[in-house]
Amino acid sequence: MTWADLPPGLVLILGGVLAAVLPHALRKALMLALPLAGLAHILALPAGGHAEMMLFGIDLVGSRVDGLALVFGGIFYVAAFLAAVFHLHVRDRMQDVAAMVYAGAAVGAVFAGDLATLFVYWELTAIASVFLVFAGRTDAAYRAGIRYLLVQITSGVLLMGGLVLHWRATGSVAFDDIGLGSAGAVMIFLAFAIKCGFPLLHGWIADAYPRASITGAVFLSAFTTKLAVYALARGFPGTELLIWIGAAMGILLALLALKATDIRRILAYSLNSQLGIMVAGVGIGTPLALDGVAAHAVVSILYTALLFMAAGVVLHRTGRSEASALGGLATRMPWTLAATLVAAATISALPLTGAFVSKSPILTAAGSESGWLAWSLLLLGAVGAIAHTGLRLPWLIFAGRREGPVEIRQPAPANMYAAMAGSAALCIAIGLVPGLYYGWMPNASDYEVYSASHVLTQLQLVAFAALGFVWLVRSDLLSRPAAPETLLDADWFYRRGLQDVWRKTVEWGGEIGRAGRGGLHGWVQAVILTSRRLAGPDGPLGRAVTPGTAVLWLTAMLGLYLVVFYT
């Protein structure tokens, strides 16, 4: 096997397995070194298919190197390194192993050249990542982890069923443009939809991510959903349905983020909402739109990880994540405030930040290819991002006054601040060199982002969102929560709704069973009593007869037989 035949991601997966038996210091060294080695590996790979083989008559491509895979694989390795830096102080073998295997499986899935190989990595990401939810080590985290695993396994089952049907229909499992023209393709699409958090399929994100460990949530924010975006871009580019699904994601999830009261749940909804513009870009499907999807996936991973890092530092130092217990922390946590503001500016797509560079191509493509309605809906989702994370989140944590005292613990470890600094620097650096950044995208689109119209439009959006936010706060329509609140979401249908349906079904089944058993018992008793009356000692069939009477009956029956059959 040559260096090129080594599947991308395998170095991290094997490192994770090895970490299970290594002491703490060596595990941390591996977590830092292997993402960098993996990044060097994929950058040195020649374009094309590698590790090709035939298994049971099926052509498999272990890894495929092209522009799209390199962008997603590269940012996955960078995210794994930054998250590992943030995680350095944690002494937890389970999290170390799970994080490395999870990141490696995500990279492997991105480079998979066929659906069967994708399925293997798809399931491995699910199995490894659930331990980061369990690492929250609360009863709520355990229950959320079980629900998370069930959802991910459902996605895997759909992917497996879809690839089998697709193979039977086409004779191929190649992972290219699939379309929606067959039952197998629809099943594959639904598998990707679950992992991407489409509306009504999204509840697992806000359920599991806030309950994961502080550092586990950072890893989770980077890989699972972005892998689904990649899968959609690879398998369903130009599928118009995705434009409207993406627009709905951007708006509906933004509304939930505006209502959430736990800062990590706000970020989970924010992450889900931001997937919307990428999904819509996949649906538009032009080279410019797909470059925008790849570009925004990179930036989104960086600022979302930075936001989860900042929220993690707040949770680490205060022990609280409910907005009702926070506020007024600006002077107590200035470095965390600075990191949060950089991330808030980036998600708001302010000029000179990465998201300004990455969102603009998608919005431009939407305006020119999909019409004013799609463009307007995506713009509305962008305004929502400014409101719920660009403005509301920093306000809840750092501004105003909290209801009661909150204990501030010792400063967070230096590695947590170093990881935030690295993420923040990349968020800004991308915004400063857009031409170089676009050159790394799959189609290397030539796009002028810093035009007067783009800059003025975005500044107007930010100003409009800020004015609206201030009005909502001053009119008490968006007040600081006085206590933690329960926010009903789509997961209610399978967490409570299905339980209620099952309970009622069992109750009704019991009643029907009891009624059925009662009716059957009565029927059997009636048969027994009738038989007893007819054939019992006193019944007509139970009387004793003389031989002469018996002969008479037999003669009559024989005569009747002769009349019927011989006349």
Coordinates of C-alpha atoms in Angstrom, one line a residue, residues 64 250 259 346:
R64 CA -11.7 10.2 -4.0
G250 CA -33.0 29.6 8.1
K259 CA -37.0 32.0 22.1
T346 CA -18.7 36.9 11.8

